[in-house]
Short mmCIF file of C-alpha atoms and ligand atoms in Angstrom, two decimals:
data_model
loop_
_atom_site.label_atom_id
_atom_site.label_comp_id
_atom_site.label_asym_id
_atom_site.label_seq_id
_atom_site.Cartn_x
_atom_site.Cartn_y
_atom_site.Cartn_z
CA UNK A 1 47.95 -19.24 -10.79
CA UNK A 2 45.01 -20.87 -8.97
CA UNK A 3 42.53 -21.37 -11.96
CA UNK A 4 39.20 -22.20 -10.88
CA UNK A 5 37.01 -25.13 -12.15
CA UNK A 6 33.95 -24.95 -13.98
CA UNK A 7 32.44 -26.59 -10.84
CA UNK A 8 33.83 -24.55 -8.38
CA UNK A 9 32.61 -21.03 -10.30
CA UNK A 10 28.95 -22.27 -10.45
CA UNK A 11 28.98 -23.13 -6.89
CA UNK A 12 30.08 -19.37 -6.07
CA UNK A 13 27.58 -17.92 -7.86
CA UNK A 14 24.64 -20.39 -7.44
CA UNK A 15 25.89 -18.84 -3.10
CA UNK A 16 23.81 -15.71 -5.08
CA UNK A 17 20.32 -17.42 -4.76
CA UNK A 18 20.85 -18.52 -1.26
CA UNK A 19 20.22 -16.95 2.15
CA UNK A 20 23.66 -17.13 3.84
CA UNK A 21 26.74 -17.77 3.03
CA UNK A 22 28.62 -21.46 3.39
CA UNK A 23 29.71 -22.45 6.54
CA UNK A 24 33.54 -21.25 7.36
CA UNK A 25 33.51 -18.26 5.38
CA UNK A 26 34.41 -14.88 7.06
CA UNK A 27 31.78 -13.23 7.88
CA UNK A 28 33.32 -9.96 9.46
CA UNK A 29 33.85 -8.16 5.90
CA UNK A 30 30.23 -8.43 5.42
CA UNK A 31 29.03 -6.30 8.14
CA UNK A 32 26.02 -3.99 6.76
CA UNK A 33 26.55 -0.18 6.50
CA UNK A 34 23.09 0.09 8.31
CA UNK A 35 25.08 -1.74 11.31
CA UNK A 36 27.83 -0.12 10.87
CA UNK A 37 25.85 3.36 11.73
CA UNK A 38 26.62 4.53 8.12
CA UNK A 39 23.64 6.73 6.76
CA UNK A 40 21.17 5.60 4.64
CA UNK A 41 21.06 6.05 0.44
CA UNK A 42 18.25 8.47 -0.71
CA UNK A 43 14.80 6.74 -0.88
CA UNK A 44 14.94 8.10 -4.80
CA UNK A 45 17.70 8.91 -6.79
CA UNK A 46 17.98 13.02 -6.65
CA UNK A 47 17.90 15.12 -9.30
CA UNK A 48 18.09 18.80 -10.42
CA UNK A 49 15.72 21.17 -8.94
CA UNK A 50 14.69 23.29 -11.96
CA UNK A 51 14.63 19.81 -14.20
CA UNK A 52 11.38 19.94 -16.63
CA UNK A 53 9.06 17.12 -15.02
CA UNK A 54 6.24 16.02 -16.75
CA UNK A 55 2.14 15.66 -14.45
CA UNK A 56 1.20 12.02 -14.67
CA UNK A 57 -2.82 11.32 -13.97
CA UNK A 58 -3.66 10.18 -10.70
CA UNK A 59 -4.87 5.93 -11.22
CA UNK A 60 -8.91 6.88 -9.81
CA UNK A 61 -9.53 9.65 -12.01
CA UNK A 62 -9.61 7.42 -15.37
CA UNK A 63 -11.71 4.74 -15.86
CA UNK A 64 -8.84 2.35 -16.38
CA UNK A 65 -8.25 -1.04 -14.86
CA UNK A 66 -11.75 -1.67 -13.74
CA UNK A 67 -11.93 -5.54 -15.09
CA UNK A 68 -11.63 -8.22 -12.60
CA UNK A 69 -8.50 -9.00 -11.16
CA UNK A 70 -9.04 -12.54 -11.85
CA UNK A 71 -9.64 -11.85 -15.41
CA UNK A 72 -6.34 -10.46 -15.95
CA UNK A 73 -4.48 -13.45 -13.55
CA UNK A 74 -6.17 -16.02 -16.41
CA UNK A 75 -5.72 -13.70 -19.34
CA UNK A 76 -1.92 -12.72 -19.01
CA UNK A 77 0.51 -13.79 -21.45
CA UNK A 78 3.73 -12.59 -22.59
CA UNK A 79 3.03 -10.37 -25.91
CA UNK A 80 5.03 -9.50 -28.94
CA UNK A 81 2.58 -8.14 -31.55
CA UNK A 82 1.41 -4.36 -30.68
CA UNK A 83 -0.92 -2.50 -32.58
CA UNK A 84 0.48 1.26 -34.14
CA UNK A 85 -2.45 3.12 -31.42
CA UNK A 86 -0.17 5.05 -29.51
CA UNK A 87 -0.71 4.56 -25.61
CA UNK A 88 -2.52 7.37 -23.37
CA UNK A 89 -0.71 9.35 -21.16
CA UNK A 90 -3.22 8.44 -18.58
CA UNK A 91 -2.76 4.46 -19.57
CA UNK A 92 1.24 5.34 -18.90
CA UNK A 93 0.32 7.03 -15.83
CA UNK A 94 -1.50 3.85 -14.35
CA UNK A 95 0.97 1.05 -15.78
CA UNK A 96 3.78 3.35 -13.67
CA UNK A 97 2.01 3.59 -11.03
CA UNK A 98 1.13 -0.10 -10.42
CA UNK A 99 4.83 -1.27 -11.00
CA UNK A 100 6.53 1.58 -9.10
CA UNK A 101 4.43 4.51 -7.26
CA UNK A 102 5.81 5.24 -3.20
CA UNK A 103 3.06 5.14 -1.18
CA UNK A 104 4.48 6.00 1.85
CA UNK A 105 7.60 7.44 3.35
CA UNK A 106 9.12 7.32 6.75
CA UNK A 107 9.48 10.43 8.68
CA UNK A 108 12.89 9.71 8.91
CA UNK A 109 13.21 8.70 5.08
CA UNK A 110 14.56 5.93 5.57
CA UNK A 111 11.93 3.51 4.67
CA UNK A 112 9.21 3.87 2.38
CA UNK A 113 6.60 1.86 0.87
CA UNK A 114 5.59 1.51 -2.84
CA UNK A 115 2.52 -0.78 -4.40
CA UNK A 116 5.28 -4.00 -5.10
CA UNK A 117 6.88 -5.77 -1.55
CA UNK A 118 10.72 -5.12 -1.10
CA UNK A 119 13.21 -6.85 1.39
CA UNK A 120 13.69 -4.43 4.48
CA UNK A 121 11.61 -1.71 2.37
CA UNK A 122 14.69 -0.92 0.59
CA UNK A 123 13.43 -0.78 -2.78
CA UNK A 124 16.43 -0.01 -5.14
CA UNK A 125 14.64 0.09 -7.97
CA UNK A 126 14.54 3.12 -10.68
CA UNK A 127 12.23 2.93 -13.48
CA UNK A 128 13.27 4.15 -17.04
CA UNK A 129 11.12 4.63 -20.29
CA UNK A 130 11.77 4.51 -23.56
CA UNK A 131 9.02 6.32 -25.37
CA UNK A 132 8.11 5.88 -28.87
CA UNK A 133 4.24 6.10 -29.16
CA UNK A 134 2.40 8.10 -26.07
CA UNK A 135 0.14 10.48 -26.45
CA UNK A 136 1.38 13.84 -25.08
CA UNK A 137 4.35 12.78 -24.64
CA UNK A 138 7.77 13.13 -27.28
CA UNK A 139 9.27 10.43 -27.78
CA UNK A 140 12.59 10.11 -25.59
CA UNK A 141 14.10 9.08 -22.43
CA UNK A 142 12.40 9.34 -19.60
CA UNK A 143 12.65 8.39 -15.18
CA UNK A 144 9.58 7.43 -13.29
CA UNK A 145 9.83 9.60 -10.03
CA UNK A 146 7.76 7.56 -7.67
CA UNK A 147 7.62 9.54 -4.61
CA UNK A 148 6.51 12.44 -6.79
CA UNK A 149 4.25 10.20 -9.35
CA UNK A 150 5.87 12.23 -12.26
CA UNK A 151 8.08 12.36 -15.42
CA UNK A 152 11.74 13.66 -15.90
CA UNK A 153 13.25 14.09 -18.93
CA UNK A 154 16.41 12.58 -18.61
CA UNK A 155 18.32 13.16 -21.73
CA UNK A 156 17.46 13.08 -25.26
CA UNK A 157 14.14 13.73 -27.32
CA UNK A 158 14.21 11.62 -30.02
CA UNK A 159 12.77 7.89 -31.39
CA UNK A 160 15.02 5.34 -29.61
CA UNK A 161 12.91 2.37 -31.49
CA UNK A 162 16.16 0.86 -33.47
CA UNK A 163 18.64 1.72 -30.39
CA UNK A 164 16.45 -0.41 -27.91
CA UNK A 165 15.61 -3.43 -30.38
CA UNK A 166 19.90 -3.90 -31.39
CA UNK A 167 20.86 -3.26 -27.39
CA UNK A 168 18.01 -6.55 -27.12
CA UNK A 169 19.84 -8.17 -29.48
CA UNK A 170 17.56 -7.65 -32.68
CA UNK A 171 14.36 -8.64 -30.77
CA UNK A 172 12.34 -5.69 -33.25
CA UNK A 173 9.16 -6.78 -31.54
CA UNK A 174 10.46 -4.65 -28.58
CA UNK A 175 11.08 -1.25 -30.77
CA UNK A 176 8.00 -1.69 -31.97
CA UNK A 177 6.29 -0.67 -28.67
CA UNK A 178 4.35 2.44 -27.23
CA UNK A 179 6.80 2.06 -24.44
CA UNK A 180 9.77 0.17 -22.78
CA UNK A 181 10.12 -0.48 -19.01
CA UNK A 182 13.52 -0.29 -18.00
CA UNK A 183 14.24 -1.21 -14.47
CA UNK A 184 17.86 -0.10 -12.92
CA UNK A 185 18.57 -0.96 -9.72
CA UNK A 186 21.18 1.35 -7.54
CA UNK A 187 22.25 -2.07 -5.18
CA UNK A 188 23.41 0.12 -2.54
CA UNK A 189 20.00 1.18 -1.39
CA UNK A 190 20.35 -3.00 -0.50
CA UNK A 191 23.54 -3.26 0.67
CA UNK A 192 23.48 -0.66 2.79
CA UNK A 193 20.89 -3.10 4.74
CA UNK A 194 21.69 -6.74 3.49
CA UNK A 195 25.62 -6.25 2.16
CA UNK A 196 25.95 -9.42 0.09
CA UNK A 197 22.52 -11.07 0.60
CA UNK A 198 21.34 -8.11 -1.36
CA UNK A 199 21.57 -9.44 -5.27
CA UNK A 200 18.68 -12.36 -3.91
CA UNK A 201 16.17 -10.01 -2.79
CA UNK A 202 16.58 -6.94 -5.60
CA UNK A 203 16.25 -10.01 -8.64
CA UNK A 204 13.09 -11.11 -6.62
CA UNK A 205 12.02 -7.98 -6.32
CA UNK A 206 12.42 -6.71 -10.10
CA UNK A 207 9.72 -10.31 -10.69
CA UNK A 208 7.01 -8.25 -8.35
CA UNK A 209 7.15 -5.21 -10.24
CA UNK A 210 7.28 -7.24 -13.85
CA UNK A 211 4.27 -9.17 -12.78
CA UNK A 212 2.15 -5.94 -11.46
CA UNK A 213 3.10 -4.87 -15.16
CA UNK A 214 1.95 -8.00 -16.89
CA UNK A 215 -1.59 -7.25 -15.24
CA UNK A 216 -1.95 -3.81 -15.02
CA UNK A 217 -1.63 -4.21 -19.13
CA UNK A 218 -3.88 -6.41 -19.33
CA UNK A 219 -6.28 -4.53 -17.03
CA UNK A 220 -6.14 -1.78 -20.09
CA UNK A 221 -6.46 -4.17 -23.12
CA UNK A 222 -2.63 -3.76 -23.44
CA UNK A 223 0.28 -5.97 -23.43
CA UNK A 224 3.70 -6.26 -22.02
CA UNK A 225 6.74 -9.27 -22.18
CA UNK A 226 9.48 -9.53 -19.97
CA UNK A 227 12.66 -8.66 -21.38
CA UNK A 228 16.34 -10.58 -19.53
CA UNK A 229 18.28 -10.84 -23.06
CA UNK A 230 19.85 -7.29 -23.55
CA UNK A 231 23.54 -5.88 -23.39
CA UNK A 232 24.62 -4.49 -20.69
CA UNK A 233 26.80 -1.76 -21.58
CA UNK A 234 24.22 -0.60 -24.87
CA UNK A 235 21.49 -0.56 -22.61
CA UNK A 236 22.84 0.86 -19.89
CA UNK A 237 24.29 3.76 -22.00
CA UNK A 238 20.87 4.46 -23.69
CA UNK A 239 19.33 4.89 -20.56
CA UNK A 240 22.01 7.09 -19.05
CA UNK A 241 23.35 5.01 -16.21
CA UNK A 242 26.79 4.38 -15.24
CA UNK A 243 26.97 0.98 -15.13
CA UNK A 244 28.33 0.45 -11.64
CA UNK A 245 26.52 1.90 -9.06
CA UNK A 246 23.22 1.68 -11.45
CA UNK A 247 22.29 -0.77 -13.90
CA UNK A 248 19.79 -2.54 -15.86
CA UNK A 249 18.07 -5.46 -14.92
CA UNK A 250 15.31 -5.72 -16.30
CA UNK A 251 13.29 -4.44 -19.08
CA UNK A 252 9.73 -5.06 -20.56
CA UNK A 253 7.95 -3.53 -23.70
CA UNK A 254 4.45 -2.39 -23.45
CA UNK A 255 2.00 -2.04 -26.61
CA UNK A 256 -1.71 -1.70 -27.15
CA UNK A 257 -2.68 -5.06 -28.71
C1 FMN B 1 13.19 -13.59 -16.54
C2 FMN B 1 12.52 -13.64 -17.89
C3 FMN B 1 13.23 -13.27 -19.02
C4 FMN B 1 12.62 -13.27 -20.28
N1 FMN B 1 13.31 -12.79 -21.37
C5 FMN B 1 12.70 -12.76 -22.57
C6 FMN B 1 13.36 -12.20 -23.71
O1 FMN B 1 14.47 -11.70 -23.63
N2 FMN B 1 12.70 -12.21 -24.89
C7 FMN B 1 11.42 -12.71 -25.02
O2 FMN B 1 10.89 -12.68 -26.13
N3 FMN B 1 10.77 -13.23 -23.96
C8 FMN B 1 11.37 -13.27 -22.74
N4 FMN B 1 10.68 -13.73 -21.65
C9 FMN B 1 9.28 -14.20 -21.79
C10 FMN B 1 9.21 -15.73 -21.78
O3 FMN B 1 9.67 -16.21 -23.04
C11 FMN B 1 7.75 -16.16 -21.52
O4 FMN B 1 7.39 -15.77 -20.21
C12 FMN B 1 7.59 -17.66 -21.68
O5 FMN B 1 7.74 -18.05 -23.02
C13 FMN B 1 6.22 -18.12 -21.19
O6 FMN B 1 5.19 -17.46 -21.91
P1 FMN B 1 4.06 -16.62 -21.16
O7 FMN B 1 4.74 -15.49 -20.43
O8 FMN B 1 3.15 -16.13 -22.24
O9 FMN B 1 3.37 -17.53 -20.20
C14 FMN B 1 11.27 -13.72 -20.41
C15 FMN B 1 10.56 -14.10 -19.25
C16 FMN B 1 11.17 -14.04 -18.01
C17 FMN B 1 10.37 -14.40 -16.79
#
């Protein structure tokens, strides 16, 4: 059995953060699906029409987010401690819609455009919440639909506060939030375009959308922290994902503070 070195694994996946592969490798099995004339992934992951969906408020009609954007560049840090003031649905509304919101689609829906940048304007991105303390809003699971700007219940009503804080490997601070950002991506939606350059551009992308989080909070006297340490499978499970073709990434508590 050929057993691989320590050295020789790292090198493989440090290949990952790079733009091509190493010279002499075959390049043939890498061919895109987009090349390939294969169809394109939806723009959004589907769901069933008569599914309960939940209005979100539109980001002008609040007065939310009005101090200066330099304010917020200075004023961002990562925060743990969140007061027990539950967050407004309209607060919600504007955090998801500064991380995630499609702002334009293709007539041929293949590309679209939402508020962060994304390689080839693939964006393979979902967004999941964990709800504990919104006003409005019952605590559960929920999915960001970001062509539609609104909610969908995905699963089950109920307080996920100690599920999320052991699947983050006790951090409590993070069950102790109004809300917690989970972002899945479905790589395809970047393969199907980039095949195995794909995993560069999606972790890139999931730092846009953390850092639009960071100061939309802080636009709204709220806080946020990004979140990397979490297990997979628990996390993945509580959100309702399969693990494979859609997974975690990234996840980020948000509390008034
Ligand atoms: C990719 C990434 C993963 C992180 N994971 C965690 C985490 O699991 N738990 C945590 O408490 N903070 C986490 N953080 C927050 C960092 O600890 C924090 O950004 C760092 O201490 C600098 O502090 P600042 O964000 O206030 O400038 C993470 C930050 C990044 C960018």
């Amino acid at each position: 059995m050929n057993i691989k070195s320590y050295d020789e694994m790292i090198r493989e996946r440090r290949l990952m953060l790079k733009s091509e592969e190493e010279e002499g490798i075959e390049h043939d099995e890498w061919t895109p699906h987009q090349i390939k004339g294969i169809p394109p992934p939806p723009l959004e992951k589907p769901y069933p029409k008569d599914s309960v969906l939940v209005e979100l408020a539109s980001p002008d009609c609040a007065d939310l987010g009005k101090i200066p954007l330099v304010k917020t560049i200075v004023q961002r840090r990562s925060r743990r401690k969140y007061s027990s003031k539950a967050l407004k649905l309209e607060e919600l509304s504007f955090l998801l819609y500064a991380t995630q919101r499609v702002t334009q689609v293709d007539e041929d829906r293949v590309r679209s455009k939402r508020v962060v940048p994304s390689g080839g304007a693939r964006h393979p991105f979902e967004t999941y919440l964990i709800v504990n303390r919104v006003e409005n809003l019952e605590p559960g699971v929920y999915r960001y639909l970001a062509i539609e700007h609104k909610l969908l219940v995905v699963d089950r009503i109920g307080l996920f506060s100690d599920e999320i804080s052991r699947a983050c490997f006790g951090q409590s601070f993070i069950g102790e939030s109004a809300v917690v950002f989970v972002w899945a991506a479905i790589p395809y939606r970047t393969e199907w375009r980039y095949s195995n350059l794909a995993y560069k551009s999606i972790l890139i992308e999931a730092g846009h959308i953390c850092q639009n989080l960071y100061l939309a909070c802080e636009a709204i006297g709220s806080g946020t922290c990004a979140i990397a340490a979490y297990n997979q499978k628990a996390m993945d499970l509580l959100i309702g994902v399969d693990g494979i073709d859609e997974f975690t990434v990234y996840l980020a508590p948000v509390g008034k503070i």
